[in-house]
Amino acid sequence: MSNQAAKASDRTGEADLHDRPAAEMRRRGACPALAAPMPTGDGLLVRLRPAGGALTLSQFASLARSAAAHGNGILEITARGNLQIRGLRPETVGQLAADVDAAGITVPDGPAIETSPLHGIDPEEICDPAAMEMALRSTLRDQLASPQLAPKLSLVVDGGGSFGLSALSADIRVVAQSRAEWLVAINGDGETSTPIAIGLAESAISAVGEILSLLAALGQGRRARDIDAALLRARFPVMDGVQVMPSRAAGMPLAGSHRFEDGKTILGVRPEFGQMRASDLIALLDLATDRGATAIRLAPGRGFFLIGLSADTVPAMQIEAARHGFAAQPGENSEHIAACAGAGACGSAFYETRILARHLIGVAPALFDGSLTLHLSGCAKGCAHARPALTLTGSAEGYGLILNGLAADLPDERIAGGRIDFAIERLAQSIEDNKDAGESTAACLKRLGATGVSKALRQE
């Protein structure tokens, strides 16, 4: 949402927001932007992505203060690197929008375009994705604003570098191939998406426009996966001949200190399970400002980078970050858990995901060797993790355990509510007992299969 739209939202006034039922405040299936907050278990939720995922420290602190004043003081960073503010009320959404505008934060209209978080900083970057994002929004403004596009249409612009976006799935991907050329691909991540065009920036933008036209013609709610292959080839007759530079493997981890070849030092910080209290965030930002940090970059993986710290200040910042509930060292077990907001924060959730997550970190260490993700989903929607994982889904009957799948999949095992701690501890112990030398948890779990897991869970 642009600053102008934020002002318009504020001008609608409290009466207009009060007059509309909360469920009518958003387009069905839409992302909860400032103009369309989403009702949840703890009030209204707003999701926003500043232009380029970039903020100054004072802007981030202003958002935190606004979250405390107008919401319940809880902020989240999503798996895709977007910012969420929880616990708003109909009469305070406009006040938050006014604060966003007063802080000078630009939130573009239309679908979020995710860019490499270290754009313009990483010396290994091929091209600056922020410039491409601006060009896409400027050239394709009307198409990106079309109400015929799916509410959750996803676009990624990956400039390459140490923290690329090859693991991030999207309807449309624009990926730097060289200093002059960009690849356009659809429906997938860096490995699974279908290349359709490659060329200079103007050609890439034109190809994105063609895809947006196809999607709009298909009708509201359609995604890139719905485009007929024959139609796609008719629009892009040379797509089968597109030569793609091999995707770079996953780069550096988010959390921890990173020093580039040009001498720059950045510190990756992750709130526990992506959630933080405004007071903790403000305290951390004050300390970072005192130590010379100059900018924030929101990042996929539920965290952000502090830019501008000198190398000698980083160890003290890592200690302070941990004291305020942030992970600033790589390899912490919480990195391997994707937990949704859970009961109390989401009206759809059947259990308190974060409480269970902290308990499992203590009692089931075998699950956290880094070979798999544990997805704790309060319901079958699976908001916290869109990829197959070891998944625990909540329901009115208890829990569903899915060994390698999505929250909506049919469970491999059903567990009564009162037995969940015992069951997961049994599972972890079975993995410990059955692991071959050098075998990972994921490999052992796959070898045990549903039959072996079921046997382990039924042991008394």
PDB file of N, CA and C in Angstrom, residues 16-91:
ATOM      1  N   ASP A  16     -16.293   4.495   9.539  1.00  0.00           N
ATOM      2  CA  ASP A  16     -16.398   3.579   8.412  1.00  0.00           C
ATOM      3  C   ASP A  16     -15.878   2.205   8.791  1.00  0.00           C
ATOM      4  N   LEU A  17     -14.760   2.166   9.510  1.00  0.00           N
ATOM      5  CA  LEU A  17     -14.205   0.885   9.920  1.00  0.00           C
ATOM      6  C   LEU A  17     -15.117   0.178  10.900  1.00  0.00           C
ATOM      7  N   HIS A  18     -15.760   0.944  11.762  1.00  0.00           N
ATOM      8  CA  HIS A  18     -16.689   0.345  12.714  1.00  0.00           C
ATOM      9  C   HIS A  18     -17.920  -0.211  12.008  1.00  0.00           C
ATOM     10  N   ASP A  19     -18.331   0.463  10.935  1.00  0.00           N
ATOM     11  CA  ASP A  19     -19.565   0.074  10.273  1.00  0.00           C
ATOM     12  C   ASP A  19     -19.436  -1.260   9.546  1.00  0.00           C
ATOM     13  N   ARG A  20     -18.211  -1.659   9.183  1.00  0.00           N
ATOM     14  CA  ARG A  20     -18.035  -2.892   8.433  1.00  0.00           C
ATOM     15  C   ARG A  20     -17.676  -4.027   9.365  1.00  0.00           C
ATOM     16  N   PRO A  21     -18.339  -5.179   9.257  1.00  0.00           N
ATOM     17  CA  PRO A  21     -17.907  -6.343  10.023  1.00  0.00           C
ATOM     18  C   PRO A  21     -16.474  -6.680   9.676  1.00  0.00           C
ATOM     19  N   ALA A  22     -15.720  -7.191  10.660  1.00  0.00           N
ATOM     20  CA  ALA A  22     -14.302  -7.475  10.439  1.00  0.00           C
ATOM     21  C   ALA A  22     -14.097  -8.415   9.262  1.00  0.00           C
ATOM     22  N   ALA A  23     -14.976  -9.423   9.111  1.00  0.00           N
ATOM     23  CA  ALA A  23     -14.798 -10.400   8.040  1.00  0.00           C
ATOM     24  C   ALA A  23     -14.961  -9.773   6.660  1.00  0.00           C
ATOM     25  N   GLU A  24     -15.611  -8.578   6.593  1.00  0.00           N
ATOM     26  CA  GLU A  24     -15.812  -7.931   5.313  1.00  0.00           C
ATOM     27  C   GLU A  24     -14.704  -6.935   4.997  1.00  0.00           C
ATOM     28  N   MET A  25     -13.726  -6.836   5.879  1.00  0.00           N
ATOM     29  CA  MET A  25     -12.692  -5.824   5.704  1.00  0.00           C
ATOM     30  C   MET A  25     -11.591  -6.282   4.760  1.00  0.00           C
ATOM     31  N   ARG A  26     -11.714  -7.510   4.247  1.00  0.00           N
ATOM     32  CA  ARG A  26     -10.659  -8.000   3.362  1.00  0.00           C
ATOM     33  C   ARG A  26     -11.276  -8.852   2.263  1.00  0.00           C
ATOM     34  N   ARG A  27     -10.672  -8.795   1.118  1.00  0.00           N
ATOM     35  CA  ARG A  27     -11.067  -9.651   0.017  1.00  0.00           C
ATOM     36  C   ARG A  27     -10.742 -11.081   0.365  1.00  0.00           C
ATOM     37  N   ARG A  28     -11.646 -12.002   0.043  1.00  0.00           N
ATOM     38  CA  ARG A  28     -11.472 -13.388   0.439  1.00  0.00           C
ATOM     39  C   ARG A  28     -10.144 -13.934  -0.083  1.00  0.00           C
ATOM     40  N   GLY A  29      -9.332 -14.505   0.803  1.00  0.00           N
ATOM     41  CA  GLY A  29      -8.053 -15.078   0.417  1.00  0.00           C
ATOM     42  C   GLY A  29      -6.937 -14.073   0.278  1.00  0.00           C
ATOM     43  N   ALA A  30      -7.237 -12.801   0.511  1.00  0.00           N
ATOM     44  CA  ALA A  30      -6.237 -11.763   0.292  1.00  0.00           C
ATOM     45  C   ALA A  30      -5.230 -11.709   1.424  1.00  0.00           C
ATOM     46  N   CYS A  31      -4.054 -11.185   1.110  1.00  0.00           N
ATOM     47  CA  CYS A  31      -3.080 -10.929   2.156  1.00  0.00           C
ATOM     48  C   CYS A  31      -3.552  -9.721   2.958  1.00  0.00           C
ATOM     49  N   PRO A  32      -3.329  -9.730   4.272  1.00  0.00           N
ATOM     50  CA  PRO A  32      -3.890  -8.677   5.134  1.00  0.00           C
ATOM     51  C   PRO A  32      -3.073  -7.392   5.105  1.00  0.00           C
ATOM     52  N   ALA A  33      -3.203  -6.631   4.043  1.00  0.00           N
ATOM     53  CA  ALA A  33      -2.485  -5.372   3.923  1.00  0.00           C
ATOM     54  C   ALA A  33      -3.153  -4.293   4.763  1.00  0.00           C
ATOM     55  N   LEU A  34      -2.543  -3.102   4.796  1.00  0.00           N
ATOM     56  CA  LEU A  34      -3.076  -2.010   5.610  1.00  0.00           C
ATOM     57  C   LEU A  34      -4.514  -1.677   5.250  1.00  0.00           C
ATOM     58  N   ALA A  35      -4.837  -1.753   3.965  1.00  0.00           N
ATOM     59  CA  ALA A  35      -6.186  -1.396   3.547  1.00  0.00           C
ATOM     60  C   ALA A  35      -7.186  -2.516   3.779  1.00  0.00           C
ATOM     61  N   ALA A  36      -6.698  -3.713   4.123  1.00  0.00           N
ATOM     62  CA  ALA A  36      -7.601  -4.857   4.295  1.00  0.00           C
ATOM     63  C   ALA A  36      -7.086  -5.773   5.391  1.00  0.00           C
ATOM     64  N   PRO A  37      -7.151  -5.339   6.648  1.00  0.00           N
ATOM     65  CA  PRO A  37      -6.635  -6.168   7.750  1.00  0.00           C
ATOM     66  C   PRO A  37      -7.439  -7.452   7.911  1.00  0.00           C
ATOM     67  N   MET A  38      -6.801  -8.463   8.478  1.00  0.00           N
ATOM     68  CA  MET A  38      -7.420  -9.776   8.610  1.00  0.00           C
ATOM     69  C   MET A  38      -7.812 -10.057  10.051  1.00  0.00           C
ATOM     70  N   PRO A  39      -9.055 -10.466  10.308  1.00  0.00           N
ATOM     71  CA  PRO A  39      -9.447 -10.835  11.668  1.00  0.00           C
ATOM     72  C   PRO A  39      -8.713 -12.098  12.110  1.00  0.00           C
ATOM     73  N   THR A  40      -8.166 -12.094  13.314  1.00  0.00           N
ATOM     74  CA  THR A  40      -7.507 -13.267  13.893  1.00  0.00           C
ATOM     75  C   THR A  40      -7.972 -13.410  15.343  1.00  0.00           C
ATOM     76  N   GLY A  41      -7.398 -14.370  16.046  1.00  0.00           N
ATOM     77  CA  GLY A  41      -7.818 -14.623  17.409  1.00  0.00           C
ATOM     78  C   GLY A  41      -7.491 -13.514  18.381  1.00  0.00           C
ATOM     79  N   ASP A  42      -6.527 -12.661  18.054  1.00  0.00           N
ATOM     80  CA  ASP A  42      -6.143 -11.583  18.961  1.00  0.00           C
ATOM     81  C   ASP A  42      -6.415 -10.203  18.372  1.00  0.00           C
ATOM     82  N   GLY A  43      -7.387 -10.114  17.491  1.00  0.00           N
ATOM     83  CA  GLY A  43      -7.719  -8.837  16.879  1.00  0.00           C
ATOM     84  C   GLY A  43      -7.451  -8.867  15.388  1.00  0.00           C
ATOM     85  N   LEU A  44      -7.176  -7.698  14.818  1.00  0.00           N
ATOM     86  CA  LEU A  44      -6.886  -7.595  13.394  1.00  0.00           C
ATOM     87  C   LEU A  44      -5.380  -7.679  13.161  1.00  0.00           C
ATOM     88  N   LEU A  45      -5.029  -8.279  12.038  1.00  0.00           N
ATOM     89  CA  LEU A  45      -3.626  -8.418  11.661  1.00  0.00           C
ATOM     90  C   LEU A  45      -3.384  -7.674  10.361  1.00  0.00           C
ATOM     91  N   VAL A  46      -2.285  -6.936  10.311  1.00  0.00           N
ATOM     92  CA  VAL A  46      -1.870  -6.225   9.106  1.00  0.00           C
ATOM     93  C   VAL A  46      -0.510  -6.747   8.676  1.00  0.00           C
ATOM     94  N   ARG A  47      -0.383  -7.008   7.388  1.00  0.00           N
ATOM     95  CA  ARG A  47       0.914  -7.418   6.829  1.00  0.00           C
ATOM     96  C   ARG A  47       1.381  -6.343   5.865  1.00  0.00           C
ATOM     97  N   LEU A  48       2.635  -5.956   5.973  1.00  0.00           N
ATOM     98  CA  LEU A  48       3.164  -4.956   5.053  1.00  0.00           C
ATOM     99  C   LEU A  48       4.602  -5.304   4.677  1.00  0.00           C
ATOM    100  N   ARG A  49       4.950  -4.886   3.479  1.00  0.00           N
ATOM    101  CA  ARG A  49       6.324  -5.055   3.011  1.00  0.00           C
ATOM    102  C   ARG A  49       6.833  -3.704   2.507  1.00  0.00           C
ATOM    103  N   PRO A  50       7.733  -3.073   3.272  1.00  0.00           N
ATOM    104  CA  PRO A  50       8.297  -1.807   2.803  1.00  0.00           C
ATOM    105  C   PRO A  50       9.018  -2.004   1.473  1.00  0.00           C
ATOM    106  N   ALA A  51       9.091  -0.962   0.685  1.00  0.00           N
ATOM    107  CA  ALA A  51       9.770  -1.045  -0.606  1.00  0.00           C
ATOM    108  C   ALA A  51      11.174  -1.610  -0.430  1.00  0.00           C
ATOM    109  N   GLY A  52      11.477  -2.669  -1.168  1.00  0.00           N
ATOM    110  CA  GLY A  52      12.792  -3.286  -1.089  1.00  0.00           C
ATOM    111  C   GLY A  52      13.067  -4.029   0.202  1.00  0.00           C
ATOM    112  N   GLY A  53      12.050  -4.154   1.070  1.00  0.00           N
ATOM    113  CA  GLY A  53      12.268  -4.800   2.361  1.00  0.00           C
ATOM    114  C   GLY A  53      13.215  -4.016   3.259  1.00  0.00           C
ATOM    115  N   ALA A  54      13.379  -2.725   2.969  1.00  0.00           N
ATOM    116  CA  ALA A  54      14.376  -1.906   3.659  1.00  0.00           C
ATOM    117  C   ALA A  54      13.729  -0.887   4.586  1.00  0.00           C
ATOM    118  N   LEU A  55      14.335  -0.711   5.767  1.00  0.00           N
ATOM    119  CA  LEU A  55      13.907   0.286   6.745  1.00  0.00           C
ATOM    120  C   LEU A  55      15.130   0.908   7.393  1.00  0.00           C
ATOM    121  N   THR A  56      15.010   2.135   7.848  1.00  0.00           N
ATOM    122  CA  THR A  56      16.022   2.669   8.753  1.00  0.00           C
ATOM    123  C   THR A  56      15.706   2.133  10.146  1.00  0.00           C
ATOM    124  N   LEU A  57      16.662   2.233  11.056  1.00  0.00           N
ATOM    125  CA  LEU A  57      16.401   1.761  12.412  1.00  0.00           C
ATOM    126  C   LEU A  57      15.311   2.589  13.078  1.00  0.00           C
ATOM    127  N   SER A  58      15.281   3.896  12.796  1.00  0.00           N
ATOM    128  CA  SER A  58      14.252   4.739  13.398  1.00  0.00           C
ATOM    129  C   SER A  58      12.873   4.393  12.844  1.00  0.00           C
ATOM    130  N   GLN A  59      12.798   4.035  11.564  1.00  0.00           N
ATOM    131  CA  GLN A  59      11.515   3.624  10.996  1.00  0.00           C
ATOM    132  C   GLN A  59      11.012   2.328  11.622  1.00  0.00           C
ATOM    133  N   PHE A  60      11.926   1.370  11.816  1.00  0.00           N
ATOM    134  CA  PHE A  60      11.545   0.096  12.421  1.00  0.00           C
ATOM    135  C   PHE A  60      11.083   0.317  13.866  1.00  0.00           C
ATOM    136  N   ALA A  61      11.795   1.177  14.568  1.00  0.00           N
ATOM    137  CA  ALA A  61      11.403   1.494  15.944  1.00  0.00           C
ATOM    138  C   ALA A  61      10.049   2.197  15.976  1.00  0.00           C
ATOM    139  N   SER A  62       9.786   3.058  14.998  1.00  0.00           N
ATOM    140  CA  SER A  62       8.483   3.732  14.928  1.00  0.00           C
ATOM    141  C   SER A  62       7.361   2.724  14.724  1.00  0.00           C
ATOM    142  N   LEU A  63       7.604   1.729  13.867  1.00  0.00           N
ATOM    143  CA  LEU A  63       6.608   0.676  13.665  1.00  0.00           C
ATOM    144  C   LEU A  63       6.362  -0.099  14.953  1.00  0.00           C
ATOM    145  N   ALA A  64       7.433  -0.375  15.690  1.00  0.00           N
ATOM    146  CA  ALA A  64       7.283  -1.097  16.953  1.00  0.00           C
ATOM    147  C   ALA A  64       6.464  -0.279  17.954  1.00  0.00           C
ATOM    148  N   ARG A  65       6.747   1.009  18.045  1.00  0.00           N
ATOM    149  CA  ARG A  65       5.973   1.860  18.971  1.00  0.00           C
ATOM    150  C   ARG A  65       4.510   1.922  18.546  1.00  0.00           C
ATOM    151  N   SER A  66       4.289   1.986  17.240  1.00  0.00           N
ATOM    152  CA  SER A  66       2.916   2.025  16.744  1.00  0.00           C
ATOM    153  C   SER A  66       2.196   0.711  17.024  1.00  0.00           C
ATOM    154  N   ALA A  67       2.927  -0.413  16.907  1.00  0.00           N
ATOM    155  CA  ALA A  67       2.343  -1.724  17.205  1.00  0.00           C
ATOM    156  C   ALA A  67       1.932  -1.813  18.667  1.00  0.00           C
ATOM    157  N   ALA A  68       2.727  -1.204  19.544  1.00  0.00           N
ATOM    158  CA  ALA A  68       2.395  -1.207  20.969  1.00  0.00           C
ATOM    159  C   ALA A  68       1.230  -0.275  21.274  1.00  0.00           C
ATOM    160  N   ALA A  69       1.164   0.849  20.568  1.00  0.00           N
ATOM    161  CA  ALA A  69       0.117   1.838  20.845  1.00  0.00           C
ATOM    162  C   ALA A  69      -1.235   1.438  20.256  1.00  0.00           C
ATOM    163  N   HIS A  70      -1.208   0.818  19.092  1.00  0.00           N
ATOM    164  CA  HIS A  70      -2.459   0.561  18.373  1.00  0.00           C
ATOM    165  C   HIS A  70      -2.810  -0.915  18.250  1.00  0.00           C
ATOM    166  N   GLY A  71      -1.871  -1.802  18.584  1.00  0.00           N
ATOM    167  CA  GLY A  71      -2.126  -3.234  18.558  1.00  0.00           C
ATOM    168  C   GLY A  71      -1.824  -3.824  19.921  1.00  0.00           C
ATOM    169  N   ASN A  72      -1.414  -5.083  19.933  1.00  0.00           N
ATOM    170  CA  ASN A  72      -1.080  -5.717  21.212  1.00  0.00           C
ATOM    171  C   ASN A  72       0.426  -5.771  21.459  1.00  0.00           C
ATOM    172  N   GLY A  73       1.197  -5.054  20.637  1.00  0.00           N
ATOM    173  CA  GLY A  73       2.635  -4.978  20.844  1.00  0.00           C
ATOM    174  C   GLY A  73       3.409  -6.167  20.317  1.00  0.00           C
ATOM    175  N   ILE A  74       2.775  -7.009  19.510  1.00  0.00           N
ATOM    176  CA  ILE A  74       3.466  -8.167  18.941  1.00  0.00           C
ATOM    177  C   ILE A  74       3.650  -7.945  17.443  1.00  0.00           C
ATOM    178  N   LEU A  75       4.909  -8.101  17.000  1.00  0.00           N
ATOM    179  CA  LEU A  75       5.242  -8.019  15.579  1.00  0.00           C
ATOM    180  C   LEU A  75       5.809  -9.361  15.147  1.00  0.00           C
ATOM    181  N   GLU A  76       5.620  -9.686  13.872  1.00  0.00           N
ATOM    182  CA  GLU A  76       6.141 -10.937  13.336  1.00  0.00           C
ATOM    183  C   GLU A  76       6.818 -10.684  12.002  1.00  0.00           C
ATOM    184  N   ILE A  77       7.813 -11.519  11.692  1.00  0.00           N
ATOM    185  CA  ILE A  77       8.393 -11.545  10.355  1.00  0.00           C
ATOM    186  C   ILE A  77       8.083 -12.911   9.769  1.00  0.00           C
ATOM    187  N   THR A  78       7.517 -12.931   8.583  1.00  0.00           N
ATOM    188  CA  THR A  78       7.047 -14.168   7.991  1.00  0.00           C
ATOM    189  C   THR A  78       8.182 -14.931   7.312  1.00  0.00           C
ATOM    190  N   ALA A  79       7.857 -16.139   6.860  1.00  0.00           N
ATOM    191  CA  ALA A  79       8.835 -16.965   6.161  1.00  0.00           C
ATOM    192  C   ALA A  79       9.318 -16.300   4.879  1.00  0.00           C
ATOM    193  N   ARG A  80       8.516 -15.401   4.316  1.00  0.00           N
ATOM    194  CA  ARG A  80       8.901 -14.715   3.091  1.00  0.00           C
ATOM    195  C   ARG A  80       9.510 -13.339   3.365  1.00  0.00           C
ATOM    196  N   GLY A  81       9.695 -12.997   4.644  1.00  0.00           N
ATOM    197  CA  GLY A  81      10.351 -11.741   4.975  1.00  0.00           C
ATOM    198  C   GLY A  81       9.435 -10.545   5.018  1.00  0.00           C
ATOM    199  N   ASN A  82       8.138 -10.764   5.186  1.00  0.00           N
ATOM    200  CA  ASN A  82       7.194  -9.654   5.335  1.00  0.00           C
ATOM    201  C   ASN A  82       6.923  -9.391   6.812  1.00  0.00           C
ATOM    202  N   LEU A  83       6.481  -8.183   7.112  1.00  0.00           N
ATOM    203  CA  LEU A  83       6.264  -7.774   8.500  1.00  0.00           C
ATOM    204  C   LEU A  83       4.778  -7.809   8.834  1.00  0.00           C
ATOM    205  N   GLN A  84       4.436  -8.372   9.999  1.00  0.00           N
ATOM    206  CA  GLN A  84       3.054  -8.420  10.451  1.00  0.00           C
ATOM    207  C   GLN A  84       2.923  -7.733  11.804  1.00  0.00           C
ATOM    208  N   ILE A  85       1.828  -7.014  11.979  1.00  0.00           N
ATOM    209  CA  ILE A  85       1.507  -6.345  13.240  1.00  0.00           C
ATOM    210  C   ILE A  85       0.171  -6.892  13.714  1.00  0.00           C
ATOM    211  N   ARG A  86       0.130  -7.366  14.961  1.00  0.00           N
ATOM    212  CA  ARG A  86      -1.028  -8.089  15.478  1.00  0.00           C
ATOM    213  C   ARG A  86      -1.833  -7.255  16.487  1.00  0.00           C
ATOM    214  N   GLY A  87      -3.050  -7.723  16.741  1.00  0.00           N
ATOM    215  CA  GLY A  87      -3.849  -7.180  17.828  1.00  0.00           C
ATOM    216  C   GLY A  87      -4.430  -5.804  17.579  1.00  0.00           C
ATOM    217  N   LEU A  88      -4.573  -5.419  16.322  1.00  0.00           N
ATOM    218  CA  LEU A  88      -5.190  -4.126  16.011  1.00  0.00           C
ATOM    219  C   LEU A  88      -6.703  -4.196  16.189  1.00  0.00           C
ATOM    220  N   ARG A  89      -7.328  -3.044  16.290  1.00  0.00           N
ATOM    221  CA  ARG A  89      -8.780  -2.938  16.356  1.00  0.00           C
ATOM    222  C   ARG A  89      -9.251  -2.097  15.169  1.00  0.00           C
ATOM    223  N   PRO A  90     -10.524  -2.206  14.797  1.00  0.00           N
ATOM    224  CA  PRO A  90     -10.992  -1.426  13.644  1.00  0.00           C
ATOM    225  C   PRO A  90     -10.670   0.060  13.750  1.00  0.00           C
ATOM    226  N   GLU A  91     -10.784   0.606  14.960  1.00  0.00           N
ATOM    227  CA  GLU A  91     -10.547   2.046  15.121  1.00  0.00           C
ATOM    228  C   GLU A  91      -9.073   2.423  15.147  1.00  0.00           C
TER     229      GLU A  91
END
